[in-house]
Amino acid sequence: MVTNIISQERLTKYLVAAGHNPDRALALYGWNIQLSEAFFPVLSAAEVSLRNIIVARLIALYGPQWWDDPAFLLQIKSGGKRIVKTARDKLVTTGAVTSGRMTAELNFGFWVKMLLPRHEPVFWASLHADFPHLPGPVSYAQLYKRCDDVREFRNRVFHHEPILHRNITAEYSQIMELIKWLSPDKAIWIKQYSRVMTVVRQKP
């Protein structure tokens, strides 16, 4: 029975997509897993590229221990301070707290929030100098929205939610474009490891 493999609540979305054919619903479920897996390289590339640019800016503004700087903590307010403190306290128990370890410990959502509108005059007064590959017509608001859209899609993938109803080609194109905005070389490099479009063509 399909319901022995997938809960009824989760199965419903796949049954609807499969025209209530249980066998095809199960095939679509498996395809969704493969599709989510295929997105991992490009989502990882987008996240790492973004956080590296942001960390470079934070170091320039607040020094190599940016996470402890009072001005930085004031800027990110109480919610951000709690996240940073939690990450720092966790790292203290396992060794030295370094910029590299802090960068890896903080999640994608944290880094996207470093592009919130209120941070623009403080962190990003020279946006195109800090994001040198960002096309001229792309505004700060558009960069933030793109990063937040990718974050939302990434969370669906990493939390094992269905993505088969999304426009997969468009999602892939937007992620690749974001990587290109952040690092054209990385966009070229990561594309060879992406199987997204191959898996799209294998849809049951």
Coordinates of C-alpha atoms in Angstrom, one line a residue:
M1 CA 0.0 0.0 0.0
V2 CA 1.2 3.5 -0.9
T3 CA 0.0 4.8 2.4
N4 CA 2.4 2.5 4.2
I5 CA 5.2 4.5 2.5
I6 CA 3.8 8.0 2.6
S7 CA 1.3 9.5 5.1
Q8 CA -2.1 10.2 3.8
E9 CA -1.7 13.9 4.3
R10 CA 1.5 14.1 2.3
L11 CA 0.2 11.7 -0.3
T12 CA -2.8 13.8 -1.1
K13 CA -0.8 16.4 -3.1
Y14 CA 0.8 13.7 -5.2
L15 CA -2.5 11.9 -5.8
V16 CA -4.1 15.1 -7.1
A17 CA -1.1 15.7 -9.4
A18 CA -1.3 12.0 -10.5
G19 CA -5.0 12.2 -11.3
H20 CA -5.6 9.9 -8.3
N21 CA -3.6 7.1 -9.7
P22 CA -1.7 5.6 -6.7
D23 CA 1.1 4.1 -8.7
R24 CA 1.8 7.4 -10.5
A25 CA 1.5 9.3 -7.2
L26 CA 4.3 7.1 -5.8
A27 CA 6.4 7.6 -8.9
L28 CA 5.9 11.4 -8.6
Y29 CA 6.9 11.2 -4.9
G30 CA 10.1 9.5 -5.9
W31 CA 10.7 12.0 -8.7
N32 CA 10.2 14.9 -6.3
I33 CA 13.0 13.4 -4.1
Q34 CA 15.3 13.2 -7.1
L35 CA 14.4 16.7 -8.1
S36 CA 15.1 18.1 -4.6
E37 CA 18.4 16.3 -4.6
A38 CA 19.4 17.7 -8.0
F39 CA 18.9 21.3 -6.7
F40 CA 21.4 20.8 -3.8
P41 CA 24.6 21.9 -5.7
V42 CA 23.1 25.1 -7.0
L43 CA 21.4 26.0 -3.8
S44 CA 24.6 25.4 -1.9
A45 CA 26.5 27.6 -4.4
A46 CA 24.0 30.4 -4.0
E47 CA 24.2 30.3 -0.2
V48 CA 28.0 30.1 0.1
S49 CA 28.5 32.8 -2.5
L50 CA 26.1 35.2 -0.7
R51 CA 27.4 34.7 2.7
N52 CA 31.0 35.1 1.6
I53 CA 30.3 38.5 0.1
I54 CA 28.4 39.5 3.2
V55 CA 31.1 38.3 5.6
A56 CA 33.7 40.2 3.7
R57 CA 31.7 43.4 4.1
L58 CA 31.1 42.8 7.8
I59 CA 34.8 42.2 8.4
A60 CA 35.5 45.5 6.5
L61 CA 33.0 47.3 8.7
Y62 CA 33.5 45.6 12.1
G63 CA 36.8 43.7 12.0
P64 CA 37.7 40.0 12.1
Q65 CA 35.5 39.4 15.1
W66 CA 32.4 41.1 13.7
W67 CA 30.0 39.0 15.6
D68 CA 31.1 40.6 18.9
D69 CA 31.1 44.2 17.7
P70 CA 28.6 46.3 19.6
A71 CA 27.7 48.4 16.6
F72 CA 27.0 45.3 14.5
L73 CA 24.9 43.8 17.3
L74 CA 23.0 47.1 17.6
Q75 CA 22.3 47.1 13.9
I76 CA 20.9 43.6 13.8
K77 CA 18.6 44.2 16.8
S78 CA 17.5 41.7 19.4
G79 CA 16.4 38.9 17.1
G80 CA 19.7 38.9 15.2
K81 CA 21.7 39.2 18.4
R82 CA 20.0 36.1 19.8
I83 CA 20.9 34.1 16.7
V84 CA 24.5 35.3 16.8
K85 CA 24.8 34.5 20.5
T86 CA 23.4 31.0 20.1
A87 CA 25.8 30.3 17.2
R88 CA 28.8 31.7 19.2
D89 CA 27.9 29.8 22.4
K90 CA 27.6 26.6 20.4
L91 CA 31.0 27.1 18.8
V92 CA 32.7 28.0 22.2
T93 CA 31.9 24.4 23.4
T94 CA 33.8 22.8 20.5
G95 CA 36.8 25.1 20.0
A96 CA 37.8 28.5 18.9
V97 CA 35.2 30.9 17.5
T98 CA 36.5 32.1 14.1
S99 CA 34.9 34.0 11.3
G100 CA 34.9 30.9 9.1
R101 CA 33.1 28.8 11.8
M102 CA 30.6 31.6 12.6
T103 CA 29.9 32.0 8.9
A104 CA 29.1 28.3 8.5
E105 CA 27.1 28.1 11.7
L106 CA 24.6 30.9 10.7
N107 CA 21.9 29.8 8.4
F108 CA 20.9 31.1 5.0
G109 CA 17.9 33.0 6.5
F110 CA 20.3 35.0 8.7
W111 CA 22.4 36.0 5.7
V112 CA 19.4 37.0 3.6
K113 CA 18.3 39.2 6.5
M114 CA 21.6 41.1 6.2
L115 CA 20.0 42.5 3.1
L116 CA 16.9 43.8 4.8
P117 CA 16.0 47.3 3.7
R118 CA 17.1 48.9 7.0
H119 CA 20.6 47.6 6.5
E120 CA 21.1 49.3 3.1
P121 CA 22.5 52.6 4.3
V122 CA 24.7 51.0 6.9
F123 CA 26.1 47.8 5.2
W124 CA 25.5 48.5 1.5
A125 CA 25.9 52.2 0.8
S126 CA 28.1 51.2 -2.2
L127 CA 26.0 48.2 -3.4
H128 CA 27.7 47.7 -6.8
A129 CA 31.1 48.0 -5.3
D130 CA 30.4 45.2 -2.8
F131 CA 28.5 43.2 -5.4
P132 CA 30.7 44.0 -8.4
H133 CA 29.0 41.5 -10.7
L134 CA 25.5 42.7 -10.0
P135 CA 24.0 44.1 -13.2
G136 CA 23.6 47.9 -13.1
P137 CA 19.8 47.8 -13.5
V138 CA 19.3 45.4 -10.5
S139 CA 18.3 47.4 -7.5
Y140 CA 19.0 46.6 -3.8
A141 CA 15.3 45.7 -3.4
Q142 CA 15.5 43.3 -6.3
L143 CA 18.6 41.7 -5.0
Y144 CA 17.0 41.2 -1.6
K145 CA 13.8 39.8 -3.1
R146 CA 15.7 37.3 -5.3
C147 CA 17.7 36.1 -2.3
D148 CA 14.6 35.7 -0.2
D149 CA 12.8 33.9 -3.0
V150 CA 15.7 31.5 -3.3
R151 CA 15.8 31.1 0.5
E152 CA 12.1 30.2 0.5
F153 CA 12.5 27.6 -2.2
R154 CA 15.6 26.2 -0.5
N155 CA 13.6 25.7 2.7
R156 CA 11.0 23.7 0.8
V157 CA 13.7 21.5 -0.7
F158 CA 15.6 21.0 2.6
H159 CA 12.4 20.4 4.6
H160 CA 11.3 17.7 2.1
E161 CA 8.2 19.6 0.9
P162 CA 6.7 19.0 -2.6
I163 CA 8.2 21.1 -5.3
L164 CA 6.6 19.3 -8.3
H165 CA 3.9 22.0 -8.6
R166 CA 6.4 24.8 -9.0
N167 CA 7.8 26.1 -12.3
I168 CA 11.0 24.2 -12.0
T169 CA 12.7 25.6 -15.0
A170 CA 12.0 29.2 -13.8
E171 CA 13.2 28.3 -10.3
Y172 CA 16.4 26.9 -11.6
S173 CA 17.0 29.9 -13.9
Q174 CA 16.5 32.3 -11.0
I175 CA 18.9 30.5 -8.8
M176 CA 21.5 30.3 -11.5
E177 CA 21.0 34.0 -12.3
L178 CA 21.5 34.8 -8.6
I179 CA 24.8 32.8 -8.6
K180 CA 25.9 34.7 -11.7
W181 CA 25.1 38.0 -10.0
L182 CA 27.3 36.9 -7.0
S183 CA 30.1 35.1 -8.9
P184 CA 30.0 34.5 -12.6
D185 CA 32.9 32.0 -12.3
K186 CA 31.1 30.0 -9.8
A187 CA 27.9 30.0 -11.9
I188 CA 29.9 28.5 -14.8
W189 CA 31.7 26.0 -12.5
I190 CA 28.6 24.7 -10.7
K191 CA 26.5 24.3 -13.8
Q192 CA 28.5 21.2 -14.7
Y193 CA 27.4 19.5 -11.5
S194 CA 23.7 20.4 -11.8
R195 CA 21.3 17.7 -12.9
V196 CA 18.2 19.7 -12.5
M197 CA 17.1 19.9 -16.1
T198 CA 18.0 16.2 -16.7
V199 CA 15.7 15.2 -13.8
V200 CA 13.0 17.5 -15.1
R201 CA 12.9 15.6 -18.3
Q202 CA 12.5 12.3 -16.4
K203 CA 9.2 13.3 -14.9
P204 CA 6.9 10.2 -14.7

